[in-house]
Amino acid sequence: MRMWPGESPAVAAEHQSLEDALSRRRSVRLFSEHTLSEDEILNLCWAAQGITDPRGRRTAPSAGGRYPLELYVATPDGCYAYDPPHHRLVRRTANDLRTALQGGALSQEAVGQSPAVFVVAARPSRTTAEYGRRGWRYVHLEAGHAAQNLLLEATAMGLGSVPIGAFDDERLRDILDLPADREVVYLIPVGKPAP
């Protein structure tokens, strides 16, 4: 399924203004046991990296349209990669990686306790091949754009989230079984806030 402008899959977000989501967005570190549905996860993935037109442009701006970011989601049912062109989740493992990710994220409880941990990773060479060393800056800026989109979508959907940048890079790459040319940039635990 492809999404074009005006076809956002986030039905819950349609009834809220951007200003509402901006004013209500807060970092949430305690989550209820409510699991996220596949549709909810896909809505969040679309917000971060969804395709918005037939030319392949995405929801987050990318320097030169290089799109170095990759999005993964760790849930109780396993770890998935988001496939933007087909707007689907591709299972990478049936193992629940959240506890291991928590260990790699300096034992931050939100990572292990949330029903879904979104991992923003990057293949920097896609951007540095065009822009040289400055491309690293563009990759990090793009990760911030994508993360903010995801955080605002979570808020609009009535979910809580928190962006996390404190982690052991090599350990997370190993846990996620990512190639050596990938860099983990962000972890974003998401779920229903605890009462």
CSV table of N, CA and C in Angstrom, one decimal, residues 63-66 127-135 138:
chain,number,residue,atom,x,y,z
A,63,ALA,N,18.4,15.4,2.8
A,63,ALA,CA,19.4,16.1,2.0
A,63,ALA,C,19.6,15.4,0.7
A,64,GLY,N,19.3,16.1,-0.4
A,64,GLY,CA,19.5,15.5,-1.7
A,64,GLY,C,18.6,14.3,-2.0
A,65,GLY,N,17.6,14.1,-1.2
A,65,GLY,CA,16.7,12.9,-1.4
A,65,GLY,C,17.5,11.6,-1.3
A,66,ARG,N,18.5,11.6,-0.4
A,66,ARG,CA,19.3,10.4,-0.3
A,66,ARG,C,18.7,9.3,0.6
A,127,THR,N,24.4,9.3,2.2
A,127,THR,CA,24.5,10.8,2.2
A,127,THR,C,25.9,11.3,2.0
A,128,THR,N,26.9,10.6,2.7
A,128,THR,CA,28.3,11.1,2.6
A,128,THR,C,28.8,10.9,1.2
A,129,ALA,N,28.3,9.9,0.5
A,129,ALA,CA,28.8,9.8,-0.9
A,129,ALA,C,28.6,11.0,-1.7
A,130,GLU,N,27.5,11.7,-1.4
A,130,GLU,CA,27.1,12.9,-2.2
A,130,GLU,C,27.8,14.2,-1.5
A,131,TYR,N,27.8,14.2,-0.2
A,131,TYR,CA,28.2,15.5,0.5
A,131,TYR,C,29.4,15.4,1.4
A,132,GLY,N,30.1,14.3,1.3
A,132,GLY,CA,31.4,14.2,2.0
A,132,GLY,C,31.1,14.2,3.5
A,133,ARG,N,32.1,14.7,4.3
A,133,ARG,CA,32.0,14.7,5.8
A,133,ARG,C,30.8,15.4,6.3
A,134,ARG,N,30.4,16.4,5.5
A,134,ARG,CA,29.2,17.2,6.0
A,134,ARG,C,27.9,16.4,5.9
A,135,GLY,N,28.0,15.3,5.2
A,135,GLY,CA,26.8,14.4,5.1
A,135,GLY,C,26.4,13.8,6.4
A,138,TYR,N,23.9,16.0,8.0
A,138,TYR,CA,22.6,15.9,7.3
A,138,TYR,C,21.9,14.6,7.8
